[in-house]
């Protein structure tokens, strides 16, 4: 079994809501990797003096556009029950901002980043650092290594645990970084420190875990042969951007591929640790505006016959018609049924899907589904039901590995 559950926490509203509703005892069994992002745009910002919107490049070059500080403080405040959590920076360009650009500068051994993480530690938070690699354009190979090494050495003076997260499909040169740090890592470990290499697969399509597992097992063996014994976390998510990418319109079931991937790799490397995204897709769409509505959908993660995700969704019924202005022309438009009856209906379908539905109380997410099935729908927001799915996923992972404290 995995001794821990590493959770990549992407700090959107849905993730924060899910985390707030996880029992404190369960939070202590999880090690989050908090990925800092830009936060919401501050009101009245993002425009030039003449009122025209700034371009994406101009937004990143302008301080104070996004509520970065408020966002990271609220995210870290949520981690107070954790025995420890790692802190990292987003790699998604659409979630970048001026403040993140400044934090990730490589100058003086990533001084801005090391100062930032140490300041969070000095606030009394149980934070742990993640190494970042972001060389400046034109840096020589020697400068690249010098800044990376300086960052590592600075962290070793303050922390006993350090992580290094790899995008396994994109960071082709990560082994070079580890080789460059080999002597520092060995010295750190001999002094009682733990060094974690997080092999982040990001999205793994359901059914493709076996192919990834063979490659990952080879990578792990190469890492261990190169730099010796370290802690390796195998991380992934298999929840798609749209469920219809992997399933049918109304209902389907698919394997929680991150569990399958982990189990396959563990056959050759039994000491690896497990990590996932809490059933969240890596590409965040919290700023997408849904113009024409959505199909009510509820997801449930089940431990029956292995870990699986299933869902039910319904197209809203047409209950009448009305005249409406469409692009300056009066036209007849369909009037659709309210969302709540459909959420109640799909909740009942979720609960009646035997034998995959499991009553996993105590679980906030499971309780929300029960409320909806009884007709007392707690929310019609898709974001709310993402939170429900995430909380249930985390509970089921803890139960799967036998580390659920409740």
mmCIF file of C-alpha atoms in Angstrom:
data_model
loop_
_atom_site.group_PDB
_atom_site.id
_atom_site.type_symbol
_atom_site.label_atom_id
_atom_site.label_comp_id
_atom_site.label_asym_id
_atom_site.label_seq_id
_atom_site.Cartn_x
_atom_site.Cartn_y
_atom_site.Cartn_z
ATOM 1 C CA UNK A 1 0.000 0.000 0.000
ATOM 2 C CA UNK A 2 1.033 3.614 -0.445
ATOM 3 C CA UNK A 3 2.138 5.264 2.789
ATOM 4 C CA UNK A 4 0.739 8.593 1.695
ATOM 5 C CA UNK A 5 -1.610 10.339 -0.694
ATOM 6 C CA UNK A 6 0.061 13.220 -2.534
ATOM 7 C CA UNK A 7 -2.569 15.578 -3.904
ATOM 8 C CA UNK A 8 -1.838 18.212 -6.528
ATOM 9 C CA UNK A 9 -4.033 21.050 -5.294
ATOM 10 C CA UNK A 10 -4.709 23.519 -8.094
ATOM 11 C CA UNK A 11 -6.456 26.173 -5.930
ATOM 12 C CA UNK A 12 -9.525 26.899 -8.082
ATOM 13 C CA UNK A 13 -12.822 27.546 -6.304
ATOM 14 C CA UNK A 14 -14.064 23.979 -6.829
ATOM 15 C CA UNK A 15 -10.908 22.493 -5.305
ATOM 16 C CA UNK A 16 -11.029 24.865 -2.346
ATOM 17 C CA UNK A 17 -14.664 23.989 -1.667
ATOM 18 C CA UNK A 18 -13.885 20.279 -1.760
ATOM 19 C CA UNK A 19 -10.948 20.700 0.602
ATOM 20 C CA UNK A 20 -12.959 22.755 3.096
ATOM 21 C CA UNK A 21 -15.454 19.903 3.287
ATOM 22 C CA UNK A 22 -12.925 17.131 3.937
ATOM 23 C CA UNK A 23 -12.805 16.147 7.589
ATOM 24 C CA UNK A 24 -9.732 17.437 9.435
ATOM 25 C CA UNK A 25 -8.687 13.875 10.294
ATOM 26 C CA UNK A 26 -8.568 13.018 6.599
ATOM 27 C CA UNK A 27 -6.638 16.166 5.740
ATOM 28 C CA UNK A 28 -3.858 14.984 8.040
ATOM 29 C CA UNK A 29 -3.550 11.793 5.916
ATOM 30 C CA UNK A 30 -2.922 13.814 2.734
ATOM 31 C CA UNK A 31 0.185 15.625 1.524
ATOM 32 C CA UNK A 32 -0.933 18.416 -0.813
ATOM 33 C CA UNK A 33 1.317 19.961 -3.417
ATOM 34 C CA UNK A 34 -0.197 23.436 -3.598
ATOM 35 C CA UNK A 35 0.204 24.848 -7.103
ATOM 36 C CA UNK A 36 0.046 28.635 -6.860
ATOM 37 C CA UNK A 37 -1.796 30.437 -9.660
ATOM 38 C CA UNK A 38 -2.591 34.049 -10.476
ATOM 39 C CA UNK A 39 -5.946 34.337 -8.673
ATOM 40 C CA UNK A 40 -8.945 36.325 -9.839
ATOM 41 C CA UNK A 41 -8.572 39.550 -11.790
ATOM 42 C CA UNK A 42 -8.877 42.621 -9.585
ATOM 43 C CA UNK A 43 -11.808 44.855 -10.430
ATOM 44 C CA UNK A 44 -10.965 47.705 -12.775
ATOM 45 C CA UNK A 45 -7.615 46.243 -13.877
ATOM 46 C CA UNK A 46 -6.441 44.766 -17.145
ATOM 47 C CA UNK A 47 -7.045 47.833 -19.302
ATOM 48 C CA UNK A 48 -4.841 50.523 -20.810
ATOM 49 C CA UNK A 49 -5.381 54.213 -20.000
ATOM 50 C CA UNK A 50 -7.668 54.571 -23.028
ATOM 51 C CA UNK A 51 -9.814 51.674 -21.789
ATOM 52 C CA UNK A 52 -8.717 49.057 -24.298
ATOM 53 C CA UNK A 53 -8.065 45.580 -22.852
ATOM 54 C CA UNK A 54 -4.422 44.655 -22.365
ATOM 55 C CA UNK A 55 -3.042 41.774 -24.391
ATOM 56 C CA UNK A 56 -2.000 38.545 -22.694
ATOM 57 C CA UNK A 57 1.643 39.648 -22.884
ATOM 58 C CA UNK A 58 0.816 43.052 -21.382
ATOM 59 C CA UNK A 59 -1.192 41.463 -18.559
ATOM 60 C CA UNK A 60 1.775 39.331 -17.510
ATOM 61 C CA UNK A 61 4.005 42.425 -17.581
ATOM 62 C CA UNK A 62 1.650 44.500 -15.400
ATOM 63 C CA UNK A 63 1.670 44.197 -11.589
ATOM 64 C CA UNK A 64 -1.508 44.139 -9.545
ATOM 65 C CA UNK A 65 -3.826 42.838 -12.270
ATOM 66 C CA UNK A 66 -4.665 39.643 -10.406
ATOM 67 C CA UNK A 67 -5.197 38.958 -6.731
ATOM 68 C CA UNK A 68 -2.158 36.717 -6.432
ATOM 69 C CA UNK A 69 -1.372 37.465 -2.797
ATOM 70 C CA UNK A 70 -4.953 37.066 -1.639
ATOM 71 C CA UNK A 71 -5.202 33.857 -3.631
ATOM 72 C CA UNK A 72 -2.096 32.194 -2.269
ATOM 73 C CA UNK A 73 -2.813 33.264 1.306
ATOM 74 C CA UNK A 74 -6.318 31.785 1.198
ATOM 75 C CA UNK A 75 -4.974 28.573 -0.338
ATOM 76 C CA UNK A 76 -2.258 28.157 2.269
ATOM 77 C CA UNK A 77 -4.712 28.962 5.063
ATOM 78 C CA UNK A 78 -6.688 25.879 4.009
ATOM 79 C CA UNK A 79 -3.666 23.674 4.749
ATOM 80 C CA UNK A 80 -3.548 24.338 8.493
ATOM 81 C CA UNK A 81 -4.621 20.778 9.385
ATOM 82 C CA UNK A 82 -1.918 19.168 7.244
ATOM 83 C CA UNK A 83 1.160 17.814 8.919
ATOM 84 C CA UNK A 84 3.041 19.099 5.875
ATOM 85 C CA UNK A 85 2.412 20.356 2.367
ATOM 86 C CA UNK A 86 4.642 21.256 -0.548
ATOM 87 C CA UNK A 87 4.374 24.535 -2.415
ATOM 88 C CA UNK A 88 4.890 24.875 -6.161
ATOM 89 C CA UNK A 89 4.195 27.313 -8.987
ATOM 90 C CA UNK A 90 1.821 26.752 -11.897
ATOM 91 C CA UNK A 91 3.296 25.874 -15.272
ATOM 92 C CA UNK A 92 0.104 26.714 -17.146
ATOM 93 C CA UNK A 93 0.661 29.925 -19.183
ATOM 94 C CA UNK A 94 -3.014 30.923 -18.916
ATOM 95 C CA UNK A 95 -2.684 31.016 -15.108
ATOM 96 C CA UNK A 96 0.460 33.151 -15.075
ATOM 97 C CA UNK A 97 0.787 36.750 -13.880
ATOM 98 C CA UNK A 98 3.413 39.411 -13.171
ATOM 99 C CA UNK A 99 3.920 38.304 -9.566
ATOM 100 C CA UNK A 100 4.536 34.688 -10.619
ATOM 101 C CA UNK A 101 6.959 35.852 -13.301
ATOM 102 C CA UNK A 102 8.929 37.693 -10.631
ATOM 103 C CA UNK A 103 8.860 34.766 -8.205
ATOM 104 C CA UNK A 104 10.301 32.369 -10.755
ATOM 105 C CA UNK A 105 13.277 34.468 -11.856
ATOM 106 C CA UNK A 106 16.441 32.382 -11.759
ATOM 107 C CA UNK A 107 18.744 35.258 -10.723
ATOM 108 C CA UNK A 108 20.850 34.827 -7.575
ATOM 109 C CA UNK A 109 19.917 31.182 -7.203
ATOM 110 C CA UNK A 110 16.164 31.744 -7.545
ATOM 111 C CA UNK A 111 16.382 34.192 -4.678
ATOM 112 C CA UNK A 112 12.810 35.464 -5.010
ATOM 113 C CA UNK A 113 11.409 31.948 -4.801
ATOM 114 C CA UNK A 114 13.564 30.774 -1.908
ATOM 115 C CA UNK A 115 12.772 33.940 0.062
ATOM 116 C CA UNK A 116 9.060 33.482 -0.615
ATOM 117 C CA UNK A 117 8.952 29.854 0.559
ATOM 118 C CA UNK A 118 11.097 30.537 3.630
ATOM 119 C CA UNK A 119 8.832 33.478 4.537
ATOM 120 C CA UNK A 120 5.838 31.146 4.477
ATOM 121 C CA UNK A 121 7.741 28.740 6.744
ATOM 122 C CA UNK A 122 8.601 31.569 9.138
ATOM 123 C CA UNK A 123 4.888 32.414 9.353
ATOM 124 C CA UNK A 124 4.499 29.081 11.122
ATOM 125 C CA UNK A 125 3.132 27.126 8.170
ATOM 126 C CA UNK A 126 4.055 23.457 7.703
ATOM 127 C CA UNK A 127 5.292 24.217 4.206
ATOM 128 C CA UNK A 128 7.926 22.300 2.218
ATOM 129 C CA UNK A 129 9.677 23.619 -0.914
ATOM 130 C CA UNK A 130 9.558 22.443 -4.492
ATOM 131 C CA UNK A 131 12.532 23.200 -6.713
ATOM 132 C CA UNK A 132 11.687 25.284 -9.762
ATOM 133 C CA UNK A 133 13.659 25.361 -13.000
ATOM 134 C CA UNK A 134 13.255 28.494 -15.107
ATOM 135 C CA UNK A 135 16.575 29.631 -16.547
ATOM 136 C CA UNK A 136 16.773 33.116 -18.000
ATOM 137 C CA UNK A 137 17.126 33.461 -21.734
ATOM 138 C CA UNK A 138 20.811 33.485 -22.590
ATOM 139 C CA UNK A 139 21.971 31.780 -19.383
ATOM 140 C CA UNK A 140 25.035 29.636 -19.930
ATOM 141 C CA UNK A 141 25.015 25.982 -18.902
ATOM 142 C CA UNK A 142 27.275 26.865 -15.988
ATOM 143 C CA UNK A 143 24.919 29.631 -14.787
ATOM 144 C CA UNK A 144 21.923 27.294 -15.142
ATOM 145 C CA UNK A 145 23.544 24.729 -12.841
ATOM 146 C CA UNK A 146 24.868 27.340 -10.434
ATOM 147 C CA UNK A 147 21.414 28.875 -9.868
ATOM 148 C CA UNK A 148 19.749 25.470 -9.491
ATOM 149 C CA UNK A 149 22.403 24.295 -7.040
ATOM 150 C CA UNK A 150 22.192 27.512 -5.042
ATOM 151 C CA UNK A 151 18.401 27.113 -4.784
ATOM 152 C CA UNK A 152 18.787 23.562 -3.496
ATOM 153 C CA UNK A 153 21.469 24.508 -0.986
ATOM 154 C CA UNK A 154 19.399 27.416 0.341
ATOM 155 C CA UNK A 155 16.459 25.116 0.968
ATOM 156 C CA UNK A 156 18.616 22.503 2.716
ATOM 157 C CA UNK A 157 19.520 25.084 5.348
ATOM 158 C CA UNK A 158 15.871 25.400 6.392
ATOM 159 C CA UNK A 159 14.003 22.238 5.403
ATOM 160 C CA UNK A 160 14.337 18.485 5.849
ATOM 161 C CA UNK A 161 12.134 17.653 2.841
ATOM 162 C CA UNK A 162 12.453 18.980 -0.715
ATOM 163 C CA UNK A 163 10.466 18.020 -3.826
ATOM 164 C CA UNK A 164 11.214 18.247 -7.522
ATOM 165 C CA UNK A 165 8.189 17.885 -9.848
ATOM 166 C CA UNK A 166 8.734 16.629 -13.369
ATOM 167 C CA UNK A 167 6.313 16.865 -16.272
ATOM 168 C CA UNK A 168 7.155 13.391 -17.451
ATOM 169 C CA UNK A 169 5.994 14.000 -21.036
ATOM 170 C CA UNK A 170 7.671 17.391 -21.473
ATOM 171 C CA UNK A 171 10.713 17.704 -19.186
ATOM 172 C CA UNK A 172 13.118 15.662 -21.272
ATOM 173 C CA UNK A 173 16.173 17.125 -19.550
ATOM 174 C CA UNK A 174 15.150 16.545 -15.950
ATOM 175 C CA UNK A 175 17.681 13.757 -15.432
ATOM 176 C CA UNK A 176 20.435 16.245 -16.240
ATOM 177 C CA UNK A 177 19.176 18.421 -13.368
ATOM 178 C CA UNK A 178 19.277 15.491 -10.958
ATOM 179 C CA UNK A 179 22.773 14.486 -12.071
ATOM 180 C CA UNK A 180 23.918 18.073 -11.511
ATOM 181 C CA UNK A 181 22.517 17.932 -7.964
ATOM 182 C CA UNK A 182 23.690 14.396 -7.210
ATOM 183 C CA UNK A 183 26.295 15.253 -4.591
ATOM 184 C CA UNK A 184 23.984 17.787 -2.906
ATOM 185 C CA UNK A 185 21.123 15.273 -2.829
ATOM 186 C CA UNK A 186 23.384 12.587 -1.369
ATOM 187 C CA UNK A 187 24.670 14.948 1.323
ATOM 188 C CA UNK A 188 21.118 16.082 2.105
ATOM 189 C CA UNK A 189 19.935 12.489 2.472
ATOM 190 C CA UNK A 190 22.891 11.498 4.638
ATOM 191 C CA UNK A 191 21.945 14.336 6.963
ATOM 192 C CA UNK A 192 18.448 12.885 7.386
ATOM 193 C CA UNK A 193 16.683 14.813 4.618
ATOM 194 C CA UNK A 194 14.167 13.394 2.165
ATOM 195 C CA UNK A 195 14.212 14.256 -1.522
ATOM 196 C CA UNK A 196 11.038 13.581 -3.520
ATOM 197 C CA UNK A 197 10.923 13.286 -7.294
ATOM 198 C CA UNK A 198 7.310 13.711 -8.399
ATOM 199 C CA UNK A 199 6.798 12.126 -11.819
ATOM 200 C CA UNK A 200 3.757 14.052 -13.023
ATOM 201 C CA UNK A 201 2.014 12.379 -15.970
ATOM 202 C CA UNK A 202 -0.714 15.034 -15.997
ATOM 203 C CA UNK A 203 -3.655 13.612 -17.997
ATOM 204 C CA UNK A 204 -3.587 9.890 -18.753
ATOM 205 C CA UNK A 205 -6.506 8.771 -20.878
ATOM 206 C CA UNK A 206 -8.472 5.863 -19.374
ATOM 207 C CA UNK A 207 -7.206 2.629 -20.878
ATOM 208 C CA UNK A 208 -3.700 3.950 -21.604
ATOM 209 C CA UNK A 209 -2.115 3.335 -18.203
ATOM 210 C CA UNK A 210 -0.306 0.173 -19.230
ATOM 211 C CA UNK A 211 1.674 1.965 -21.950
ATOM 212 C CA UNK A 212 2.639 4.759 -19.550
ATOM 213 C CA UNK A 213 3.573 2.308 -16.793
ATOM 214 C CA UNK A 214 6.278 0.578 -18.842
ATOM 215 C CA UNK A 215 7.931 3.889 -19.714
ATOM 216 C CA UNK A 216 7.629 5.184 -16.157
ATOM 217 C CA UNK A 217 9.152 2.033 -14.653
ATOM 218 C CA UNK A 218 12.167 2.470 -16.927
ATOM 219 C CA UNK A 219 12.506 6.138 -15.982
ATOM 220 C CA UNK A 220 12.370 5.319 -12.271
ATOM 221 C CA UNK A 221 15.034 2.676 -12.620
ATOM 222 C CA UNK A 222 17.272 5.118 -14.506
ATOM 223 C CA UNK A 223 16.790 7.746 -11.782
ATOM 224 C CA UNK A 224 17.595 5.285 -8.992
ATOM 225 C CA UNK A 225 20.627 3.935 -10.835
ATOM 226 C CA UNK A 226 21.866 7.476 -11.423
ATOM 227 C CA UNK A 227 21.386 9.254 -8.091
ATOM 228 C CA UNK A 228 20.634 6.484 -5.616
ATOM 229 C CA UNK A 229 17.699 5.874 -3.298
ATOM 230 C CA UNK A 230 15.148 8.714 -3.200
ATOM 231 C CA UNK A 231 11.404 9.056 -2.722
ATOM 232 C CA UNK A 232 9.483 8.705 -6.001
ATOM 233 C CA UNK A 233 5.872 9.841 -6.373
ATOM 234 C CA UNK A 234 3.920 8.609 -9.408
ATOM 235 C CA UNK A 235 1.249 11.220 -10.115
ATOM 236 C CA UNK A 236 -1.483 11.471 -12.748
ATOM 237 C CA UNK A 237 -5.147 12.170 -13.363
ATOM 238 C CA UNK A 238 -7.547 10.468 -15.740
ATOM 239 C CA UNK A 239 -10.571 12.710 -15.456
ATOM 240 C CA UNK A 240 -11.161 14.127 -18.951
ATOM 241 C CA UNK A 241 -11.861 17.715 -19.876
ATOM 242 C CA UNK A 242 -15.245 16.469 -21.100
ATOM 243 C CA UNK A 243 -16.731 13.110 -20.091
ATOM 244 C CA UNK A 244 -17.985 12.588 -23.629
ATOM 245 C CA UNK A 245 -14.332 12.407 -24.707
ATOM 246 C CA UNK A 246 -14.237 8.957 -23.089
ATOM 247 C CA UNK A 247 -17.897 7.991 -22.613
ATOM 248 C CA UNK A 248 -21.478 8.277 -23.786
ATOM 249 C CA UNK A 249 -23.756 11.292 -23.584
ATOM 250 C CA UNK A 250 -26.005 10.148 -20.736
ATOM 251 C CA UNK A 251 -24.067 7.582 -18.722
ATOM 252 C CA UNK A 252 -20.787 5.689 -18.693
ATOM 253 C CA UNK A 253 -18.063 4.283 -16.472
ATOM 254 C CA UNK A 254 -14.293 4.431 -16.858
ATOM 255 C CA UNK A 255 -11.287 3.278 -14.894
ATOM 256 C CA UNK A 256 -9.453 5.592 -12.510
ATOM 257 C CA UNK A 257 -6.320 5.242 -14.575
ATOM 258 C CA UNK A 258 -3.977 6.914 -12.088
ATOM 259 C CA UNK A 259 -4.605 4.032 -9.663
ATOM 260 C CA UNK A 260 -4.043 1.443 -12.377
ATOM 261 C CA UNK A 261 -0.844 3.207 -13.498
ATOM 262 C CA UNK A 262 0.440 3.271 -9.924
ATOM 263 C CA UNK A 263 -0.330 -0.402 -9.353
ATOM 264 C CA UNK A 264 1.433 -1.430 -12.566
ATOM 265 C CA UNK A 265 4.577 0.549 -11.752
ATOM 266 C CA UNK A 266 4.528 -0.748 -8.173
ATOM 267 C CA UNK A 267 4.965 -4.303 -9.481
ATOM 268 C CA UNK A 268 8.605 -3.505 -10.263
ATOM 269 C CA UNK A 269 9.125 -0.632 -7.801
ATOM 270 C CA UNK A 270 7.217 -1.471 -4.602
ATOM 271 C CA UNK A 271 8.399 1.585 -2.653
ATOM 272 C CA UNK A 272 6.903 4.275 -4.884
ATOM 273 C CA UNK A 273 4.343 6.729 -3.498
ATOM 274 C CA UNK A 274 0.962 7.606 -4.974
ATOM 275 C CA UNK A 275 -0.166 11.007 -6.220
ATOM 276 C CA UNK A 276 -3.110 12.421 -8.176
ATOM 277 C CA UNK A 277 -5.090 15.578 -8.971
ATOM 278 C CA UNK A 278 -8.172 14.658 -6.942
ATOM 279 C CA UNK A 279 -10.018 13.735 -10.175
ATOM 280 C CA UNK A 280 -9.457 17.223 -11.613
ATOM 281 C CA UNK A 281 -8.377 17.681 -15.229
ATOM 282 C CA UNK A 282 -5.030 19.557 -15.566
ATOM 283 C CA UNK A 283 -6.493 22.241 -17.832
ATOM 284 C CA UNK A 284 -8.488 24.632 -15.683
ATOM 285 C CA UNK A 285 -11.604 26.146 -17.252
ATOM 286 C CA UNK A 286 -12.885 28.286 -14.398
ATOM 287 C CA UNK A 287 -13.085 31.373 -16.617
ATOM 288 C CA UNK A 288 -15.156 29.705 -19.331
ATOM 289 C CA UNK A 289 -18.602 31.306 -19.592
ATOM 290 C CA UNK A 290 -21.351 28.789 -20.385
ATOM 291 C CA UNK A 291 -23.742 30.739 -22.599
ATOM 292 C CA UNK A 292 -26.338 28.136 -23.512
ATOM 293 C CA UNK A 293 -26.501 26.247 -20.243
ATOM 294 C CA UNK A 294 -25.247 22.776 -19.420
ATOM 295 C CA UNK A 295 -26.423 19.238 -18.894
ATOM 296 C CA UNK A 296 -26.760 18.430 -15.192
ATOM 297 C CA UNK A 297 -24.245 15.706 -14.342
ATOM 298 C CA UNK A 298 -23.081 13.977 -11.182
ATOM 299 C CA UNK A 299 -19.988 11.758 -10.956
ATOM 300 C CA UNK A 300 -19.181 9.073 -8.421
ATOM 301 C CA UNK A 301 -15.893 7.264 -7.754
ATOM 302 C CA UNK A 302 -16.392 3.635 -6.751
ATOM 303 C CA UNK A 303 -14.076 0.981 -5.313
ATOM 304 C CA UNK A 304 -16.193 -1.864 -6.694
ATOM 305 C CA UNK A 305 -14.072 -4.072 -8.979
ATOM 306 C CA UNK A 306 -11.150 -1.681 -8.695
ATOM 307 C CA UNK A 307 -11.339 2.092 -8.758
ATOM 308 C CA UNK A 308 -13.808 3.398 -11.343
ATOM 309 C CA UNK A 309 -15.576 6.656 -12.089
ATOM 310 C CA UNK A 310 -19.126 6.634 -13.378
ATOM 311 C CA UNK A 311 -21.503 9.442 -14.206
ATOM 312 C CA UNK A 312 -25.087 10.201 -15.129
ATOM 313 C CA UNK A 313 -26.173 13.325 -16.992
ATOM 314 C CA UNK A 314 -29.425 14.514 -18.536
ATOM 315 C CA UNK A 315 -30.409 16.880 -21.276
ATOM 316 C CA UNK A 316 -32.903 19.397 -19.940
ATOM 317 C CA UNK A 317 -36.438 18.866 -21.179
ATOM 318 C CA UNK A 318 -38.277 21.394 -23.315
ATOM 319 C CA UNK A 319 -41.285 22.580 -21.307
ATOM 320 C CA UNK A 320 -42.556 25.305 -23.618
ATOM 321 C CA UNK A 321 -41.640 28.092 -26.039
ATOM 322 C CA UNK A 322 -41.417 31.873 -25.915
ATOM 323 C CA UNK A 323 -40.615 34.792 -28.173
ATOM 324 C CA UNK A 324 -37.108 36.171 -27.725
ATOM 325 C CA UNK A 325 -34.768 38.556 -29.486
ATOM 326 C CA UNK A 326 -31.985 36.640 -31.281
ATOM 327 C CA UNK A 327 -29.399 38.841 -33.025
ATOM 328 C CA UNK A 328 -31.946 41.615 -33.437
ATOM 329 C CA UNK A 329 -34.710 39.351 -34.740
ATOM 330 C CA UNK A 330 -37.754 38.124 -32.806
ATOM 331 C CA UNK A 331 -37.788 34.319 -32.826
ATOM 332 C CA UNK A 332 -39.452 31.487 -30.965
ATOM 333 C CA UNK A 333 -37.106 29.868 -28.430
ATOM 334 C CA UNK A 334 -37.521 26.734 -26.377
ATOM 335 C CA UNK A 335 -38.063 27.065 -22.646
ATOM 336 C CA UNK A 336 -36.092 24.422 -20.785
ATOM 337 C CA UNK A 337 -36.909 22.755 -17.484
ATOM 338 C CA UNK A 338 -35.157 24.076 -14.355
ATOM 339 C CA UNK A 339 -31.853 22.473 -13.402
ATOM 340 C CA UNK A 340 -32.893 21.165 -9.983
ATOM 341 C CA UNK A 341 -35.275 18.389 -11.123
ATOM 342 C CA UNK A 342 -32.595 17.057 -13.427
ATOM 343 C CA UNK A 343 -29.916 17.136 -10.723
ATOM 344 C CA UNK A 344 -32.344 15.253 -8.474
ATOM 345 C CA UNK A 345 -32.924 12.709 -11.227
ATOM 346 C CA UNK A 346 -29.240 12.072 -11.959
ATOM 347 C CA UNK A 347 -28.516 11.838 -8.225
ATOM 348 C CA UNK A 348 -31.117 9.066 -7.953
ATOM 349 C CA UNK A 349 -29.520 7.326 -10.938
ATOM 350 C CA UNK A 350 -26.091 7.555 -9.284
ATOM 351 C CA UNK A 351 -27.377 6.024 -6.067
ATOM 352 C CA UNK A 352 -29.285 3.239 -7.814
ATOM 353 C CA UNK A 353 -26.329 2.133 -9.939
ATOM 354 C CA UNK A 354 -25.689 -1.145 -8.136
ATOM 355 C CA UNK A 355 -23.276 -2.529 -7.161
ATOM 356 C CA UNK A 356 -20.971 0.415 -7.959
ATOM 357 C CA UNK A 357 -22.617 2.969 -5.698
ATOM 358 C CA UNK A 358 -21.224 2.767 -2.164
ATOM 359 C CA UNK A 359 -22.479 4.537 0.935
ATOM 360 C CA UNK A 360 -19.161 5.976 2.138
ATOM 361 C CA UNK A 361 -20.397 8.213 4.941
ATOM 362 C CA UNK A 362 -18.960 10.195 6.532
ATOM 363 C CA UNK A 363 -18.476 11.999 3.250
ATOM 364 C CA UNK A 364 -19.675 15.489 2.412
ATOM 365 C CA UNK A 365 -19.860 14.656 -1.297
ATOM 366 C CA UNK A 366 -21.912 11.539 -0.709
ATOM 367 C CA UNK A 367 -24.249 13.533 1.561
ATOM 368 C CA UNK A 368 -24.723 16.154 -1.174
ATOM 369 C CA UNK A 369 -25.775 13.430 -3.616
ATOM 370 C CA UNK A 370 -28.224 12.045 -1.054
ATOM 371 C CA UNK A 371 -29.722 15.501 -0.551
ATOM 372 C CA UNK A 372 -30.173 15.949 -4.285
ATOM 373 C CA UNK A 373 -31.723 12.494 -4.679
ATOM 374 C CA UNK A 374 -34.283 13.371 -1.995
ATOM 375 C CA UNK A 375 -35.263 16.472 -3.959
ATOM 376 C CA UNK A 376 -33.350 18.975 -1.835
ATOM 377 C CA UNK A 377 -30.747 19.903 -4.455
ATOM 378 C CA UNK A 378 -27.927 21.828 -2.692
ATOM 379 C CA UNK A 379 -26.679 23.594 -5.838
ATOM 380 C CA UNK A 380 -27.246 23.804 -9.584
ATOM 381 C CA UNK A 381 -23.668 24.957 -10.209
ATOM 382 C CA UNK A 382 -21.344 22.605 -12.133
ATOM 383 C CA UNK A 383 -18.507 23.861 -9.911
ATOM 384 C CA UNK A 384 -20.327 22.539 -6.841
ATOM 385 C CA UNK A 385 -20.586 19.073 -8.352
ATOM 386 C CA UNK A 386 -16.915 19.122 -9.297
ATOM 387 C CA UNK A 387 -16.235 19.679 -5.586
ATOM 388 C CA UNK A 388 -18.502 16.738 -4.756
ATOM 389 C CA UNK A 389 -16.586 14.494 -7.154
ATOM 390 C CA UNK A 390 -13.226 15.598 -5.766
ATOM 391 C CA UNK A 391 -14.167 14.994 -2.136
ATOM 392 C CA UNK A 392 -15.539 11.539 -2.935
ATOM 393 C CA UNK A 393 -12.421 10.723 -4.959
ATOM 394 C CA UNK A 394 -10.139 11.642 -2.056
ATOM 395 C CA UNK A 395 -12.180 9.608 0.424
ATOM 396 C CA UNK A 396 -12.167 6.589 -1.872
ATOM 397 C CA UNK A 397 -8.405 6.829 -2.467
ATOM 398 C CA UNK A 398 -7.771 6.899 1.284
ATOM 399 C CA UNK A 399 -10.031 3.875 1.714
ATOM 400 C CA UNK A 400 -8.434 2.059 -1.224
ATOM 401 C CA UNK A 401 -4.982 2.330 0.322
ATOM 402 C CA UNK A 402 -6.239 1.582 3.814
ATOM 403 C CA UNK A 403 -5.151 4.942 5.244
ATOM 404 C CA UNK A 404 -8.559 6.510 5.875
ATOM 405 C CA UNK A 405 -8.487 7.613 9.534
ATOM 406 C CA UNK A 406 -12.313 7.592 9.825
#
